[in-house]
């Protein structure tokens, strides 16, 4: 029988933690570990990405779709996301995904190779001070230097990732992987550990629940702000909103956990959010924050204008974005249940507010429909998302890249209650869309995936990962994997940021993107490609793609001149700067200026200035 190595012990420990797959790229610093994966019949599946950064995004997305913050769905689930890389450049490439996990509060583990212990400190090839590299991003980072450390360090990494909802890093030098496995004896400084973790039951104390109920009972115009912490509290959120007569707005991460077809669902808040959410947050006298840490503080009620209660599983978050009076530290669903028992259903006292909420929400929906049908050259990107809403499969999964597409997702896409949707939100790194989609598909190969991306994110890394899609799709139970590219030849979100925040005209040298035939490239890879240049063809394109027998790239030629106008009243304050910037662009900015004026007039007609 072959000698059992440290690398073999690593594989066994990953199995003990329920790890189903590992995302990465090979390299000499992890070759012994990769050999152990090859030898083990029940080893986690190794998923090769085209770049370690994309592997890191896949691992984070695996945790987002499968586990959630603080291991909300860990029990009986697919295990948390694990990424692996060699030392040096491979390790550096993981950072973007690790920061995605840190900023969105998602548990992942990275296993990173390192040069032999005897070479460290000599400036050896690809030698980097890895503990220093990962110091800021990791909730726990440790280098294994002896075989007896392996089980304990891996156990602490997984347990810490789940308990603190942070990325954790395990560094393993190449020569340590090659040593014979040795279990800690329990003698002095040899610590035996176990691969166990249980999610705690966290509930606020009765005194805080009573105080929160008293505060909310006194409110006449209540808004609930719902974030990703409400992942398993959809029913409780809807019930509390009805009980309080409250409007419901969401953070970007909270959008999938609220039924946006309800008459009190005002949509996403913030710069990329809806006019209804901005208007209602500006009018409320009481705010109930549920599992949200949204950073768009200028869209919260002005400090002092609303009394606030915040529910969060993390004791670090209440009061982090808004001066709340009552902090309820606990699981969102159970805390809302306990709070509901202290609050009698509204008996009509808040009917004027309910009416105002319904009117604001209805007006926003009229505006969103109007904007989707606003003429553009050639296709208005808002219509792309509006048309998708009409044909969305209930069993789909959504992966979103970063860019102007996030605005149209937030404002136009109506997600069925059964459809998960994820993106790199707080870090907001472009290029995450296709890697996220691949992680979702590997997790649930029987469900279709829709990736929504811009041409910038696709050129950054999405095009490369289409190779991965092409290599894997024939193994999927359901081959549908639809990538919709908003192809406008421009880094549109940043272009509009230059106009809005700097008062500068578009700078072509930084904003223009070279042409790339996304649909043709998909065909080259043996998949399908659909090119759309007429808005009347969008419905047919979505129907074809969602019924295809293989992955499809829909290349939609959209208009970069469609404005990314913040909701009013905040947006009204930005208009003079944006118009002045477009004026400097001369003839090139005329269409964007016309569309900006049209969007502003539409908003003013429904919501005022």
mmCIF file of C-alpha atoms in Angstrom, residues 94-278:
data_model
loop_
_atom_site.group_PDB
_atom_site.id
_atom_site.type_symbol
_atom_site.label_atom_id
_atom_site.label_comp_id
_atom_site.label_asym_id
_atom_site.label_seq_id
_atom_site.Cartn_x
_atom_site.Cartn_y
_atom_site.Cartn_z
ATOM 1 C CA UNK A 94 -7.189 34.782 -6.049
ATOM 2 C CA UNK A 95 -7.409 38.139 -4.300
ATOM 3 C CA UNK A 96 -10.294 39.568 -6.318
ATOM 4 C CA UNK A 97 -12.558 36.640 -5.493
ATOM 5 C CA UNK A 98 -11.470 36.615 -1.869
ATOM 6 C CA UNK A 99 -12.330 40.313 -1.537
ATOM 7 C CA UNK A 100 -15.681 39.618 -3.174
ATOM 8 C CA UNK A 101 -16.321 37.111 -0.382
ATOM 9 C CA UNK A 102 -15.085 39.474 2.321
ATOM 10 C CA UNK A 103 -17.134 42.471 1.242
ATOM 11 C CA UNK A 104 -20.350 40.498 0.632
ATOM 12 C CA UNK A 105 -19.823 38.448 3.814
ATOM 13 C CA UNK A 106 -19.589 34.971 2.285
ATOM 14 C CA UNK A 107 -17.748 31.909 3.698
ATOM 15 C CA UNK A 108 -15.076 30.415 1.406
ATOM 16 C CA UNK A 109 -11.750 28.645 1.897
ATOM 17 C CA UNK A 110 -8.628 29.066 -0.227
ATOM 18 C CA UNK A 111 -5.875 26.437 -0.324
ATOM 19 C CA UNK A 112 -2.667 27.980 -1.604
ATOM 20 C CA UNK A 113 0.625 26.263 -2.380
ATOM 21 C CA UNK A 114 3.995 27.694 -1.386
ATOM 22 C CA UNK A 115 7.632 27.037 -2.139
ATOM 23 C CA UNK A 116 9.473 24.503 0.021
ATOM 24 C CA UNK A 117 10.015 25.643 3.593
ATOM 25 C CA UNK A 118 13.789 25.478 3.170
ATOM 26 C CA UNK A 119 13.633 28.023 0.314
ATOM 27 C CA UNK A 120 11.526 30.633 2.098
ATOM 28 C CA UNK A 121 13.301 33.881 2.834
ATOM 29 C CA UNK A 122 15.778 33.456 -0.010
ATOM 30 C CA UNK A 123 13.869 35.404 -2.656
ATOM 31 C CA UNK A 124 13.192 32.157 -4.493
ATOM 32 C CA UNK A 125 11.253 31.950 -7.755
ATOM 33 C CA UNK A 126 7.587 32.860 -7.220
ATOM 34 C CA UNK A 127 8.232 33.382 -3.515
ATOM 35 C CA UNK A 128 5.790 35.838 -1.998
ATOM 36 C CA UNK A 129 5.112 36.567 1.654
ATOM 37 C CA UNK A 130 1.710 34.909 1.484
ATOM 38 C CA UNK A 131 0.579 35.605 5.073
ATOM 39 C CA UNK A 132 1.232 39.295 4.401
ATOM 40 C CA UNK A 133 -0.568 39.092 1.042
ATOM 41 C CA UNK A 134 -3.721 37.667 2.605
ATOM 42 C CA UNK A 135 -3.574 39.566 5.900
ATOM 43 C CA UNK A 136 -6.299 42.085 5.093
ATOM 44 C CA UNK A 137 -8.701 39.821 3.211
ATOM 45 C CA UNK A 138 -8.722 36.662 5.338
ATOM 46 C CA UNK A 139 -10.670 36.105 8.531
ATOM 47 C CA UNK A 140 -8.155 33.344 9.271
ATOM 48 C CA UNK A 141 -4.861 32.697 7.501
ATOM 49 C CA UNK A 142 -2.342 30.065 8.544
ATOM 50 C CA UNK A 143 0.610 28.285 7.006
ATOM 51 C CA UNK A 144 0.982 24.561 7.666
ATOM 52 C CA UNK A 145 4.571 23.691 8.543
ATOM 53 C CA UNK A 146 4.214 20.183 10.018
ATOM 54 C CA UNK A 147 1.994 17.182 9.187
ATOM 55 C CA UNK A 148 0.392 17.324 12.633
ATOM 56 C CA UNK A 149 -1.102 20.739 11.833
ATOM 57 C CA UNK A 150 -3.103 19.682 8.783
ATOM 58 C CA UNK A 151 -6.397 18.604 10.324
ATOM 59 C CA UNK A 152 -6.466 21.391 12.900
ATOM 60 C CA UNK A 153 -5.676 24.211 10.474
ATOM 61 C CA UNK A 154 -8.216 23.008 7.915
ATOM 62 C CA UNK A 155 -10.862 22.552 10.612
ATOM 63 C CA UNK A 156 -10.254 26.064 11.944
ATOM 64 C CA UNK A 157 -10.387 27.521 8.440
ATOM 65 C CA UNK A 158 -13.756 25.953 7.650
ATOM 66 C CA UNK A 159 -15.224 26.624 11.075
ATOM 67 C CA UNK A 160 -14.069 30.255 11.039
ATOM 68 C CA UNK A 161 -15.362 30.807 7.507
ATOM 69 C CA UNK A 162 -18.814 29.567 8.521
ATOM 70 C CA UNK A 163 -18.942 31.192 11.950
ATOM 71 C CA UNK A 164 -17.749 34.631 10.778
ATOM 72 C CA UNK A 165 -18.900 34.483 7.129
ATOM 73 C CA UNK A 166 -15.472 35.444 5.876
ATOM 74 C CA UNK A 167 -12.871 34.033 3.478
ATOM 75 C CA UNK A 168 -10.160 31.924 5.120
ATOM 76 C CA UNK A 169 -6.792 30.910 3.692
ATOM 77 C CA UNK A 170 -4.653 27.810 4.258
ATOM 78 C CA UNK A 171 -1.073 27.963 2.958
ATOM 79 C CA UNK A 172 0.689 24.646 2.414
ATOM 80 C CA UNK A 173 4.342 24.498 1.266
ATOM 81 C CA UNK A 174 5.084 21.942 -1.430
ATOM 82 C CA UNK A 175 7.468 19.841 0.640
ATOM 83 C CA UNK A 176 5.006 19.664 3.535
ATOM 84 C CA UNK A 177 2.405 18.177 1.181
ATOM 85 C CA UNK A 178 4.922 15.418 0.361
ATOM 86 C CA UNK A 179 5.573 14.389 3.962
ATOM 87 C CA UNK A 180 3.984 11.301 5.531
ATOM 88 C CA UNK A 181 0.653 12.066 7.173
ATOM 89 C CA UNK A 182 0.751 12.177 10.972
ATOM 90 C CA UNK A 183 -2.185 12.709 13.275
ATOM 91 C CA UNK A 184 -1.739 14.910 16.374
ATOM 92 C CA UNK A 185 -1.276 12.746 19.424
ATOM 93 C CA UNK A 186 -2.931 15.034 21.934
ATOM 94 C CA UNK A 187 0.372 15.486 23.741
ATOM 95 C CA UNK A 188 1.640 18.962 24.624
ATOM 96 C CA UNK A 189 1.178 21.323 21.619
ATOM 97 C CA UNK A 190 -0.273 18.557 19.432
ATOM 98 C CA UNK A 191 -3.931 19.491 19.132
ATOM 99 C CA UNK A 192 -6.564 17.053 17.921
ATOM 100 C CA UNK A 193 -9.643 18.702 16.387
ATOM 101 C CA UNK A 194 -12.903 17.652 14.722
ATOM 102 C CA UNK A 195 -14.533 18.691 11.419
ATOM 103 C CA UNK A 196 -17.795 19.797 13.008
ATOM 104 C CA UNK A 197 -19.800 23.014 12.972
ATOM 105 C CA UNK A 198 -23.372 23.781 13.914
ATOM 106 C CA UNK A 199 -25.193 26.983 13.104
ATOM 107 C CA UNK A 200 -26.284 28.697 16.317
ATOM 108 C CA UNK A 201 -29.829 29.678 17.146
ATOM 109 C CA UNK A 202 -29.614 33.432 17.674
ATOM 110 C CA UNK A 203 -32.542 35.440 19.021
ATOM 111 C CA UNK A 204 -32.726 38.901 20.590
ATOM 112 C CA UNK A 205 -33.592 39.307 24.236
ATOM 113 C CA UNK A 206 -37.183 40.021 25.201
ATOM 114 C CA UNK A 207 -36.375 43.569 26.291
ATOM 115 C CA UNK A 208 -35.031 44.492 22.863
ATOM 116 C CA UNK A 209 -37.969 42.827 21.111
ATOM 117 C CA UNK A 210 -40.372 44.778 23.311
ATOM 118 C CA UNK A 211 -38.558 48.042 22.576
ATOM 119 C CA UNK A 212 -38.617 47.351 18.843
ATOM 120 C CA UNK A 213 -42.340 46.590 18.969
ATOM 121 C CA UNK A 214 -43.022 49.846 20.858
ATOM 122 C CA UNK A 215 -41.068 51.846 18.282
ATOM 123 C CA UNK A 216 -42.776 50.256 15.293
ATOM 124 C CA UNK A 217 -46.196 50.506 16.916
ATOM 125 C CA UNK A 218 -45.791 54.285 17.056
ATOM 126 C CA UNK A 219 -44.867 54.642 13.395
ATOM 127 C CA UNK A 220 -47.348 55.874 10.807
ATOM 128 C CA UNK A 221 -45.228 55.606 7.655
ATOM 129 C CA UNK A 222 -43.049 52.489 7.900
ATOM 130 C CA UNK A 223 -40.560 51.167 5.353
ATOM 131 C CA UNK A 224 -38.798 47.818 5.550
ATOM 132 C CA UNK A 225 -35.319 47.648 3.979
ATOM 133 C CA UNK A 226 -34.563 44.007 3.195
ATOM 134 C CA UNK A 227 -31.114 42.568 2.427
ATOM 135 C CA UNK A 228 -29.482 39.206 1.857
ATOM 136 C CA UNK A 229 -29.906 38.347 5.529
ATOM 137 C CA UNK A 230 -33.563 37.629 4.687
ATOM 138 C CA UNK A 231 -32.519 34.671 2.501
ATOM 139 C CA UNK A 232 -34.749 32.280 4.475
ATOM 140 C CA UNK A 233 -37.273 34.846 5.692
ATOM 141 C CA UNK A 234 -39.312 35.632 2.578
ATOM 142 C CA UNK A 235 -42.615 34.622 4.207
ATOM 143 C CA UNK A 236 -41.851 36.464 7.450
ATOM 144 C CA UNK A 237 -40.884 39.653 5.575
ATOM 145 C CA UNK A 238 -44.142 39.655 3.610
ATOM 146 C CA UNK A 239 -46.143 38.940 6.763
ATOM 147 C CA UNK A 240 -44.477 41.727 8.741
ATOM 148 C CA UNK A 241 -44.993 44.225 5.920
ATOM 149 C CA UNK A 242 -48.685 43.399 5.844
ATOM 150 C CA UNK A 243 -48.942 43.580 9.625
ATOM 151 C CA UNK A 244 -47.303 47.024 9.695
ATOM 152 C CA UNK A 245 -48.796 48.393 6.491
ATOM 153 C CA UNK A 246 -45.199 48.926 5.409
ATOM 154 C CA UNK A 247 -43.535 49.516 2.087
ATOM 155 C CA UNK A 248 -40.776 47.028 1.242
ATOM 156 C CA UNK A 249 -37.582 48.138 -0.457
ATOM 157 C CA UNK A 250 -34.517 45.972 -0.927
ATOM 158 C CA UNK A 251 -30.794 46.266 -1.172
ATOM 159 C CA UNK A 252 -29.282 44.944 -4.397
ATOM 160 C CA UNK A 253 -28.379 41.709 -2.585
ATOM 161 C CA UNK A 254 -31.858 41.476 -1.073
ATOM 162 C CA UNK A 255 -33.765 41.708 -4.367
ATOM 163 C CA UNK A 256 -34.165 37.911 -4.839
ATOM 164 C CA UNK A 257 -35.793 37.511 -1.415
ATOM 165 C CA UNK A 258 -38.827 39.771 -1.935
ATOM 166 C CA UNK A 259 -41.747 39.171 -4.278
ATOM 167 C CA UNK A 260 -41.599 42.311 -6.389
ATOM 168 C CA UNK A 261 -45.066 41.713 -7.834
ATOM 169 C CA UNK A 262 -46.665 42.643 -4.489
ATOM 170 C CA UNK A 263 -48.362 46.082 -4.442
ATOM 171 C CA UNK A 264 -46.155 47.281 -1.562
ATOM 172 C CA UNK A 265 -42.842 46.104 -3.099
ATOM 173 C CA UNK A 266 -41.035 49.283 -4.119
ATOM 174 C CA UNK A 267 -37.917 47.614 -5.548
ATOM 175 C CA UNK A 268 -34.207 48.155 -5.077
ATOM 176 C CA UNK A 269 -32.899 51.223 -3.264
ATOM 177 C CA UNK A 270 -29.889 53.384 -4.058
ATOM 178 C CA UNK A 271 -28.288 55.063 -7.054
ATOM 179 C CA UNK A 272 -29.288 52.159 -9.299
ATOM 180 C CA UNK A 273 -32.632 51.695 -7.624
ATOM 181 C CA UNK A 274 -36.231 52.632 -8.303
ATOM 182 C CA UNK A 275 -37.981 55.959 -8.010
ATOM 183 C CA UNK A 276 -40.574 54.399 -5.710
ATOM 184 C CA UNK A 277 -37.920 53.272 -3.232
ATOM 185 C CA UNK A 278 -36.314 56.716 -3.158
#
